[in-house]
């Protein structure tokens, strides 16, 4: 049954990690390293090794259960020690063919008093032209019964917990 309420367009959560903002940024701004903490991402093809800059494009590989797909992404913010963000604007299988606004992702970083970093991960649904009822039906099929906001809330929590574990006990 389709939801009668307007869909939630942005989800975010945060965690404090035991690393400097520069160290965290170096990790999240390099999409080839996303599989180290993401529950769905399996890799990325980037224009060069290391952190990307505004305007760079990359391909992300993802898997959810038996389904795999590729996303075409464009970096929209890349501020060392502060922020990394990108939009997903292409979607497909092995070849990214369909230009479509899908989502935007951001990692905002803030130094804490104890030398760590508060990492806020955000997902924004960019499918604004999709009718809410159609989106609700589609989301529940591809996420196993949830809206994308509910699904991404869980994925973001898992990503942040994995990110914190990567830096646990590491001096940056």
Coordinates of N, CA, C and O in Angstrom, one line a residue:
X1 N 0.8 -1.2 0.0 CA 0.0 0.0 0.0 C 0.9 1.2 0.0 O 1.8 1.3 0.8
X2 N 0.6 2.2 -0.8 CA 1.4 3.4 -0.9 C 1.2 4.3 0.3 O 0.1 4.4 0.8
X3 N 2.2 5.0 0.6 CA 2.1 6.0 1.7 C 1.3 7.2 1.3 O 1.4 7.6 0.1
X4 N 0.6 7.8 2.2 CA -0.2 9.0 1.9 C 0.5 10.2 2.4 O 0.1 11.3 2.2
X5 N 1.7 10.1 3.1 CA 2.4 11.2 3.5 C 3.5 11.5 2.5 O 4.0 10.6 1.8
X6 N 4.0 12.8 2.5 CA 5.0 13.2 1.6 C 6.3 12.5 2.1 O 6.6 12.3 3.2
X7 N 7.1 12.1 1.1 CA 8.3 11.3 1.4 C 9.4 12.2 2.1 O 9.5 13.4 1.8
X8 N 10.2 11.6 2.9 CA 11.3 12.2 3.5 C 12.5 12.3 2.5 O 12.9 11.3 1.9
X9 N 13.0 13.5 2.3 CA 13.9 13.8 1.2 C 15.4 13.8 1.7 O 16.3 13.6 0.9
X10 N 15.7 14.0 3.0 CA 17.1 14.0 3.5 C 17.1 13.2 4.8 O 16.3 13.3 5.6
X11 N 18.2 12.4 4.9 CA 18.5 11.6 6.1 C 19.9 11.8 6.4 O 20.8 11.9 5.5
X12 N 20.2 12.0 7.7 CA 21.6 12.2 8.1 C 21.8 11.6 9.5 O 20.9 11.5 10.2
X13 N 23.0 11.3 9.8 CA 23.4 10.8 11.1 C 24.9 11.2 11.3 O 25.6 11.6 10.4
X14 N 25.4 11.0 12.5 CA 26.8 11.4 12.8 C 27.4 10.4 13.8 O 26.7 9.7 14.5
X15 N 28.7 10.5 13.8 CA 29.5 9.7 14.7 C 30.8 10.5 15.0 O 31.2 11.3 14.1
X16 N 31.4 10.3 16.1 CA 32.7 10.9 16.4 C 33.7 9.8 16.2 O 33.6 8.7 16.8
X17 N 34.8 10.1 15.4 CA 35.8 9.1 15.1 C 37.1 9.6 15.7 O 37.3 10.8 15.9
X18 N 38.0 8.7 16.0 CA 39.3 9.0 16.7 C 40.3 9.2 15.6 O 41.2 8.4 15.4
X19 N 40.1 10.4 14.9 CA 41.1 10.8 13.9 C 40.9 12.3 13.6 O 39.8 12.8 13.9
X20 N 41.9 12.9 13.0 CA 41.7 14.3 12.7 C 40.8 14.5 11.5 O 40.6 13.5 10.7
X21 N 40.2 15.7 11.3 CA 39.4 15.9 10.1 C 40.1 15.7 8.8 O 39.5 15.2 7.9
X22 N 41.4 16.0 8.8 CA 42.2 15.8 7.5 C 42.3 14.3 7.2 O 42.2 13.9 6.0
X23 N 42.5 13.5 8.2 CA 42.6 12.0 8.0 C 41.3 11.5 7.5 O 41.3 10.6 6.6
X24 N 40.2 11.9 8.1 CA 38.9 11.4 7.7 C 38.6 11.9 6.3 O 38.1 11.1 5.5
X25 N 38.8 13.1 6.0 CA 38.6 13.7 4.7 C 39.4 12.9 3.6 O 38.8 12.5 2.6
X26 N 40.6 12.6 3.9 CA 41.4 11.8 3.0 C 40.8 10.5 2.6 O 40.9 10.0 1.5
X27 N 40.1 9.9 3.6 CA 39.4 8.6 3.3 C 38.1 8.8 2.5 O 37.9 8.2 1.5
X28 N 37.2 9.6 3.0 CA 35.9 9.8 2.4 C 36.0 10.5 1.0 O 35.1 10.3 0.2
X29 N 37.0 11.3 0.8 CA 37.1 12.0 -0.5 C 37.8 11.1 -1.6 O 38.0 11.6 -2.7
X30 N 38.1 9.9 -1.2 CA 38.7 9.0 -2.2 C 37.6 7.8 -2.4 O 37.6 6.9 -1.6
X31 N 36.8 8.0 -3.4 CA 35.7 7.0 -3.6 C 36.2 5.5 -3.7 O 35.5 4.6 -3.5
X32 N 37.4 5.3 -4.2 CA 38.0 4.0 -4.3 C 38.1 3.3 -2.9 O 38.2 2.1 -2.8
X33 N 38.0 4.1 -1.8 CA 38.1 3.5 -0.5 C 36.8 3.3 0.2 O 36.7 2.8 1.3
X34 N 35.7 3.7 -0.5 CA 34.4 3.6 0.1 C 34.0 2.2 0.6 O 33.4 2.0 1.6
X35 N 34.4 1.1 -0.2 CA 34.1 -0.2 0.3 C 34.6 -0.6 1.7 O 34.1 -1.5 2.3
X36 N 35.6 0.2 2.2 CA 36.1 -0.1 3.5 C 35.1 0.2 4.6 O 35.2 -0.3 5.7
X37 N 34.1 1.0 4.3 CA 33.1 1.3 5.3 C 31.6 1.2 4.9 O 30.7 1.1 5.7
X38 N 31.4 1.2 3.6 CA 30.0 1.2 3.1 C 29.4 -0.2 3.0 O 30.1 -1.1 2.6
X39 N 28.2 -0.4 3.4 CA 27.5 -1.7 3.3 C 27.1 -2.1 1.9 O 26.9 -3.3 1.6
X40 N 27.1 -1.2 0.9 CA 26.7 -1.5 -0.5 C 27.8 -1.3 -1.5 O 27.8 -2.0 -2.5
X41 N 28.6 -0.3 -1.3 CA 29.6 0.0 -2.3 C 30.7 -1.0 -2.4 O 31.2 -1.5 -1.4
X42 N 31.0 -1.4 -3.6 CA 32.0 -2.4 -3.9 C 33.3 -1.9 -4.6 O 34.2 -2.7 -4.9
X43 N 33.3 -0.6 -4.9 CA 34.4 -0.1 -5.6 C 34.1 1.2 -6.4 O 32.9 1.6 -6.5
X44 N 35.1 1.8 -6.9 CA 34.9 3.0 -7.7 C 36.1 3.1 -8.8 O 37.2 2.7 -8.5
X45 N 35.7 3.6 -9.9 CA 36.7 4.0 -10.9 C 36.8 5.5 -10.9 O 35.8 6.2 -11.1
X46 N 38.0 6.0 -10.6 CA 38.2 7.4 -10.4 C 39.2 7.9 -11.4 O 40.0 7.1 -12.0
X47 N 39.3 9.2 -11.6 CA 40.2 9.7 -12.6 C 41.7 9.7 -12.2 O 42.6 9.8 -13.0
X48 N 41.9 9.5 -10.9 CA 43.3 9.4 -10.4 C 43.2 8.8 -9.0 O 42.2 8.9 -8.3
X49 N 44.3 8.3 -8.4 CA 44.3 7.9 -7.0 C 44.1 9.0 -6.0 O 44.5 10.2 -6.4
X50 N 43.6 8.7 -4.9 CA 43.5 9.7 -3.8 C 42.2 10.6 -3.9 O 41.3 10.3 -4.6
X51 N 42.2 11.6 -3.0 CA 41.0 12.4 -2.9 C 40.6 13.1 -4.2 O 41.5 13.6 -4.9
X52 N 39.3 13.2 -4.5 CA 38.9 13.9 -5.7 C 38.6 15.3 -5.4 O 38.4 15.8 -4.3
X53 N 38.5 16.1 -6.5 CA 38.2 17.5 -6.4 C 36.8 17.9 -7.1 O 36.3 17.1 -7.8
X54 N 36.3 19.1 -6.8 CA 35.1 19.5 -7.4 C 35.1 19.4 -8.9 O 36.1 19.8 -9.5
X55 N 34.1 18.8 -9.4 CA 33.9 18.6 -10.9 C 34.4 17.3 -11.3 O 34.1 16.8 -12.5
X56 N 35.2 16.6 -10.6 CA 35.7 15.2 -10.9 C 34.5 14.3 -11.0 O 33.5 14.4 -10.3
X57 N 34.6 13.4 -12.0 CA 33.5 12.3 -12.1 C 34.1 11.0 -11.8 O 35.3 10.8 -12.0
X58 N 33.3 10.1 -11.3 CA 33.7 8.8 -11.0 C 32.5 7.8 -11.1 O 31.4 8.2 -11.1
X59 N 32.9 6.5 -11.3 CA 31.8 5.5 -11.4 C 31.9 4.7 -10.1 O 33.0 4.3 -9.6
X60 N 30.7 4.5 -9.5 CA 30.6 3.7 -8.3 C 30.0 2.3 -8.6 O 29.0 2.3 -9.3
X61 N 30.5 1.3 -8.0 CA 30.0 -0.1 -8.2 C 29.3 -0.4 -6.8 O 29.8 -0.2 -5.8
X62 N 28.1 -1.0 -7.0 CA 27.3 -1.3 -5.8 C 26.6 -2.6 -5.9 O 26.3 -3.1 -7.0
X63 N 26.3 -3.2 -4.7 CA 25.6 -4.5 -4.7 C 24.7 -4.5 -3.5 O 25.0 -4.0 -2.4
X64 N 23.5 -5.0 -3.7 CA 22.5 -5.2 -2.7 C 21.8 -6.5 -2.9 O 21.1 -6.7 -3.9
X65 N 22.2 -7.5 -2.1 CA 21.7 -8.8 -2.3 C 22.2 -9.3 -3.6 O 23.4 -9.2 -3.9
X66 N 21.3 -9.9 -4.5 CA 21.8 -10.4 -5.8 C 21.9 -9.4 -6.9 O 22.3 -9.7 -8.0
X67 N 21.6 -8.1 -6.6 CA 21.5 -7.1 -7.6 C 22.8 -6.2 -7.5 O 23.2 -5.8 -6.4
X68 N 23.4 -6.0 -8.7 CA 24.6 -5.1 -8.8 C 24.3 -4.0 -9.8 O 23.5 -4.2 -10.7
X69 N 24.8 -2.8 -9.5 CA 24.6 -1.7 -10.4 C 25.8 -0.7 -10.3 O 26.6 -0.8 -9.5
X70 N 25.8 0.2 -11.3 CA 26.8 1.2 -11.4 C 26.2 2.6 -11.4 O 25.1 2.8 -12.0
X71 N 26.9 3.5 -10.7 CA 26.4 4.9 -10.7 C 27.4 5.8 -11.2 O 28.6 5.6 -11.0
X72 N 27.0 6.8 -12.0 CA 27.9 7.9 -12.4 C 27.7 9.0 -11.4 O 26.6 9.4 -11.1
X73 N 28.9 9.5 -10.9 CA 28.8 10.5 -9.9 C 29.7 11.7 -10.3 O 30.7 11.6 -11.0
X74 N 29.3 12.9 -9.7 CA 30.1 14.1 -9.9 C 30.4 14.8 -8.5 O 29.4 14.9 -7.8
X75 N 31.6 15.1 -8.3 CA 32.0 15.7 -7.0 C 31.5 17.2 -7.0 O 31.7 17.9 -7.9
X76 N 30.8 17.5 -5.9 CA 30.2 18.9 -5.8 C 30.9 19.7 -4.7 O 30.7 20.9 -4.7
X77 N 31.6 19.0 -3.8 CA 32.3 19.8 -2.7 C 33.5 18.9 -2.3 O 33.4 17.7 -2.2
X78 N 34.6 19.5 -2.1 CA 35.8 18.8 -1.7 C 36.7 19.8 -1.0 O 37.6 20.4 -1.6
X79 N 36.5 19.9 0.3 CA 37.2 20.9 1.2 C 38.0 20.1 2.2 O 37.4 19.5 3.1
X80 N 39.3 20.0 2.0 CA 40.1 19.2 3.0 C 39.8 19.5 4.4 O 39.7 20.6 4.9
X81 N 39.6 18.4 5.2 CA 39.3 18.5 6.6 C 37.9 19.1 6.9 O 37.5 19.2 8.1
X82 N 37.1 19.3 5.9 CA 35.8 19.9 6.2 C 34.6 19.2 5.5 O 33.6 19.0 6.2
X83 N 34.7 19.0 4.2 CA 33.5 18.5 3.5 C 33.9 17.7 2.2 O 34.8 18.2 1.5
X84 N 33.1 16.7 2.0 CA 33.2 16.0 0.7 C 31.8 15.6 0.3 O 31.0 15.1 1.1
X85 N 31.4 16.0 -0.9 CA 30.0 15.7 -1.4 C 30.0 15.4 -2.9 O 30.9 15.8 -3.6
X86 N 29.0 14.6 -3.3 CA 28.8 14.3 -4.7 C 27.4 14.0 -5.0 O 26.6 13.7 -4.1
X87 N 27.0 14.1 -6.3 CA 25.7 13.7 -6.8 C 25.8 12.5 -7.6 O 26.8 12.2 -8.2
X88 N 24.8 11.7 -7.5 CA 24.6 10.5 -8.4 C 23.7 10.9 -9.5 O 22.5 11.2 -9.2
X89 N 24.2 11.0 -10.7 CA 23.4 11.5 -11.8 C 23.3 10.6 -13.0 O 22.9 10.9 -14.1
X90 N 23.8 9.4 -12.9 CA 23.8 8.3 -13.9 C 23.5 7.0 -13.2 O 24.0 6.8 -12.1
X91 N 22.8 6.1 -13.9 CA 22.5 4.9 -13.3 C 22.4 3.8 -14.3 O 21.9 4.0 -15.4
X92 N 22.9 2.6 -14.0 CA 22.8 1.5 -15.0 C 23.5 0.2 -14.5 O 23.8 0.1 -13.3
X93 N 23.8 -0.7 -15.4 CA 24.5 -1.9 -15.0 C 25.9 -1.7 -15.3 O 26.5 -0.7 -14.9
X94 N 26.5 -2.5 -16.2 CA 28.0 -2.4 -16.4 C 28.3 -1.1 -17.1 O 29.4 -0.6 -17.0
X95 N 27.4 -0.6 -18.0 CA 27.6 0.7 -18.6 C 26.6 1.6 -18.1 O 25.4 1.4 -18.1
X96 N 27.0 2.8 -17.6 CA 26.1 3.8 -17.1 C 25.5 4.5 -18.3 O 26.2 5.2 -19.0
X97 N 24.2 4.3 -18.5 CA 23.6 4.8 -19.6 C 22.5 5.8 -19.3 O 22.2 6.7 -20.2
X98 N 21.8 5.7 -18.2 CA 20.6 6.5 -18.0 C 21.0 7.7 -17.2 O 21.3 7.7 -16.0
X99 N 20.8 8.9 -17.8 CA 21.1 10.1 -17.0 C 19.8 10.4 -16.2 O 18.7 10.6 -16.7
X100 N 19.9 10.4 -14.9 CA 18.8 10.6 -14.0 C 19.3 11.1 -12.7 O 20.3 10.6 -12.1
X101 N 18.7 12.1 -12.1 CA 19.0 12.6 -10.8 C 18.6 11.5 -9.8 O 17.4 11.2 -9.7
X102 N 19.5 11.0 -9.0 CA 19.2 9.9 -8.1 C 19.3 10.4 -6.7 O 18.4 10.3 -5.9
X103 N 20.5 10.8 -6.3 CA 20.7 11.2 -4.9 C 22.0 12.1 -4.8 O 22.8 12.1 -5.7
X104 N 22.1 12.7 -3.7 CA 23.3 13.5 -3.3 C 23.8 12.9 -2.0 O 23.0 12.6 -1.1
X105 N 25.1 12.8 -1.8 CA 25.7 12.4 -0.6 C 26.7 13.4 -0.1 O 27.4 14.1 -0.9
X106 N 26.8 13.6 1.2 CA 27.8 14.5 1.8 C 28.3 14.0 3.1 O 27.6 13.3 3.9
X107 N 29.6 14.3 3.3 CA 30.3 14.0 4.5 C 30.8 15.4 5.1 O 31.7 16.0 4.5
X108 N 30.2 15.8 6.2 CA 30.6 17.0 6.8 C 31.5 16.7 8.0 O 31.1 15.8 8.8
X109 N 32.6 17.4 8.2 CA 33.6 17.0 9.2 C 33.8 18.2 10.2 O 33.9 19.3 9.7
X110 N 33.8 17.9 11.5 CA 34.0 19.0 12.5 C 35.0 18.4 13.5 O 34.7 17.4 14.1
X111 N 36.0 19.2 13.8 CA 37.0 18.8 14.9 C 36.3 18.8 16.2 O 35.5 19.7 16.5
X112 N 36.6 17.8 17.1 CA 36.1 17.8 18.4 C 37.2 18.2 19.4 O 38.4 18.2 19.0
X113 N 36.8 18.6 20.6 CA 37.8 19.1 21.6 C 38.8 18.1 22.0 O 39.9 18.4 22.4
X114 N 38.5 16.8 21.8 CA 39.4 15.7 22.2 C 40.3 15.2 21.0 O 41.0 14.2 21.1
X115 N 40.4 16.0 19.9 CA 41.2 15.6 18.8 C 40.6 14.7 17.8 O 41.2 14.3 16.8
X116 N 39.3 14.4 18.0 CA 38.6 13.5 17.0 C 37.9 14.4 16.0 O 38.1 15.6 15.9
X117 N 37.0 13.7 15.3 CA 36.2 14.4 14.3 C 34.7 13.9 14.3 O 34.5 12.7 14.4
X118 N 33.8 14.8 14.4 CA 32.4 14.5 14.2 C 32.1 14.4 12.7 O 32.3 15.4 12.0
X119 N 31.7 13.2 12.3 CA 31.4 13.0 10.8 C 29.9 12.9 10.7 O 29.3 12.1 11.4
X120 N 29.4 13.8 9.9 CA 27.9 13.7 9.6 C 27.8 13.3 8.1 O 28.3 14.0 7.2
X121 N 27.1 12.2 8.0 CA 26.9 11.6 6.6 C 25.4 11.9 6.3 O 24.5 11.7 7.1
X122 N 25.2 12.5 5.1 CA 23.8 12.8 4.7 C 23.5 12.3 3.3 O 24.4 12.3 2.4
X123 N 22.3 11.9 3.1 CA 21.8 11.4 1.8 C 20.6 12.2 1.5 O 19.7 12.5 2.4
X124 N 20.5 12.8 0.3 CA 19.3 13.5 -0.2 C 18.8 12.9 -1.4 O 19.5 12.6 -2.3
X125 N 17.5 12.6 -1.4 CA 16.8 12.1 -2.5 C 16.6 13.1 -3.6 O 15.9 14.1 -3.4
X126 N 17.3 12.9 -4.7 CA 17.2 13.9 -5.8 C 16.1 13.5 -6.9 O 16.1 14.2 -7.9
X127 N 15.3 12.5 -6.6 CA 14.3 12.1 -7.5 C 13.1 13.0 -7.3 O 11.9 12.5 -7.2
X128 N 13.2 14.3 -7.4 CA 12.2 15.2 -7.1 C 11.0 15.2 -8.1 O 9.9 15.6 -7.8
X129 N 11.3 14.8 -9.3 CA 10.3 14.8 -10.4 C 9.4 13.5 -10.3 O 8.4 13.4 -11.1
X130 N 9.9 12.6 -9.5 CA 9.1 11.3 -9.4 C 7.9 11.6 -8.5 O 8.1 12.1 -7.4
X131 N 6.7 11.1 -8.9 CA 5.6 11.3 -8.0 C 5.8 10.5 -6.7 O 6.4 9.4 -6.7
X132 N 5.3 11.0 -5.6 CA 5.5 10.3 -4.3 C 5.0 8.9 -4.3 O 5.7 8.0 -3.8
X133 N 3.8 8.7 -4.8 CA 3.2 7.3 -4.8 C 4.1 6.3 -5.6 O 4.3 5.2 -5.2
X134 N 4.6 6.7 -6.8 CA 5.4 5.9 -7.6 C 6.7 5.6 -6.9 O 7.2 4.4 -6.9
X135 N 7.3 6.6 -6.3 CA 8.6 6.5 -5.6 C 8.4 5.5 -4.4 O 9.3 4.6 -4.2
X136 N 7.3 5.6 -3.7 CA 7.1 4.8 -2.6 C 7.0 3.3 -3.0 O 7.6 2.4 -2.4
X137 N 6.3 3.0 -4.1 CA 6.2 1.6 -4.6 C 7.5 1.1 -5.1 O 7.9 0.0 -4.7
X138 N 8.2 1.9 -5.8 CA 9.6 1.5 -6.3 C 10.5 1.2 -5.2 O 11.2 0.2 -5.1
X139 N 10.6 2.2 -4.2 CA 11.5 2.0 -3.1 C 11.2 0.7 -2.3 O 12.2 0.0 -1.9
X140 N 10.0 0.4 -2.0 CA 9.6 -0.7 -1.2 C 10.0 -2.0 -2.0 O 10.4 -3.0 -1.3
X141 N 10.0 -2.0 -3.3 CA 10.4 -3.2 -4.1 C 11.9 -3.4 -4.0 O 12.4 -4.5 -3.7
X142 N 12.7 -2.3 -4.2 CA 14.2 -2.5 -4.2 C 14.8 -2.4 -2.9 O 16.0 -2.8 -2.8
X143 N 14.1 -2.1 -1.8 CA 14.7 -2.1 -0.5 C 14.1 -3.2 0.4 O 14.5 -3.2 1.6
X144 N 13.3 -4.0 -0.1 CA 12.7 -5.1 0.8 C 11.6 -4.6 1.7 O 11.5 -5.1 2.8
X145 N 10.9 -3.6 1.3 CA 9.7 -3.1 2.1 C 9.8 -1.8 2.7 O 8.9 -1.4 3.4
X146 N 10.9 -1.1 2.6 CA 11.1 0.2 3.2 C 11.1 1.3 2.2 O 11.3 1.1 1.0
X147 N 11.0 2.6 2.7 CA 11.2 3.7 1.8 C 12.7 3.9 1.7 O 13.5 3.3 2.6
X148 N 13.2 4.6 0.7 CA 14.6 4.9 0.7 C 15.2 5.6 1.9 O 16.3 5.4 2.3
X149 N 14.4 6.5 2.4 CA 14.8 7.3 3.6 C 15.0 6.3 4.7 O 16.1 6.4 5.4
X150 N 14.1 5.4 5.0 CA 14.3 4.4 6.0 C 15.5 3.5 5.8 O 16.3 3.2 6.6
X151 N 15.6 3.1 4.5 CA 16.7 2.2 4.1 C 18.1 2.9 4.3 O 19.0 2.4 4.8
X152 N 18.1 4.1 3.8 CA 19.4 4.9 3.9 C 19.8 5.3 5.3 O 20.9 5.3 5.7
X153 N 18.8 5.5 6.2 CA 19.0 5.8 7.6 C 19.8 4.6 8.2 O 20.8 4.8 8.9
X154 N 19.4 3.4 7.9 CA 20.1 2.2 8.4 C 21.5 2.0 7.7 O 22.5 1.7 8.4
X155 N 21.6 2.3 6.4 CA 22.9 2.2 5.8 C 23.9 3.2 6.3 O 25.1 2.9 6.4
X156 N 23.4 4.4 6.5 CA 24.3 5.5 7.0 C 24.8 5.1 8.4 O 26.0 5.3 8.7
X157 N 23.9 4.6 9.2 CA 24.4 4.2 10.6 C 25.5 3.1 10.5 O 26.5 3.2 11.2
X158 N 25.3 2.1 9.6 CA 26.3 1.1 9.4 C 27.6 1.7 8.9 O 28.6 1.3 9.3
X159 N 27.5 2.6 7.9 CA 28.7 3.2 7.3 C 29.4 4.0 8.4 O 30.7 3.9 8.5
X160 N 28.7 4.7 9.2 CA 29.4 5.5 10.2 C 30.0 4.6 11.3 O 31.1 4.9 11.8
X161 N 29.3 3.6 11.7 CA 29.9 2.7 12.7 C 31.2 2.0 12.1 O 32.2 1.9 12.8
X162 N 31.1 1.6 10.8 CA 32.3 1.0 10.2 C 33.5 2.0 10.0 O 34.6 1.7 10.2
X163 N 33.1 3.3 9.7 CA 34.1 4.3 9.6 C 34.8 4.6 11.0 O 36.0 4.6 11.1
X164 N 34.0 4.6 12.1 CA 34.6 4.8 13.4 C 35.5 3.6 13.7 O 36.6 3.8 14.3
X165 N 35.1 2.4 13.4 CA 35.9 1.2 13.6 C 37.2 1.3 12.9 O 38.3 0.8 13.4
X166 N 37.2 1.8 11.7 CA 38.5 1.9 10.9 C 39.5 2.8 11.6 O 40.7 2.5 11.5
X167 N 39.0 3.8 12.3 CA 40.0 4.7 13.0 C 40.2 4.4 14.4 O 41.0 5.1 15.1
X168 N 39.5 3.4 15.0 CA 39.6 3.1 16.4 C 41.1 2.7 16.7 O 41.7 1.8 16.1
X169 N 41.7 3.5 17.6 CA 43.0 3.2 18.0 C 44.1 3.6 17.1 O 45.3 3.4 17.3
X170 N 43.7 4.3 16.0 CA 44.7 4.8 15.0 C 45.0 6.2 15.3 O 44.1 7.1 15.5
X171 N 46.3 6.6 15.4 CA 46.7 7.9 15.7 C 46.9 8.6 14.3 O 47.6 8.1 13.5
X172 N 46.2 9.7 14.1 CA 46.3 10.4 12.8 C 47.1 11.7 13.0 O 47.4 12.2 14.0

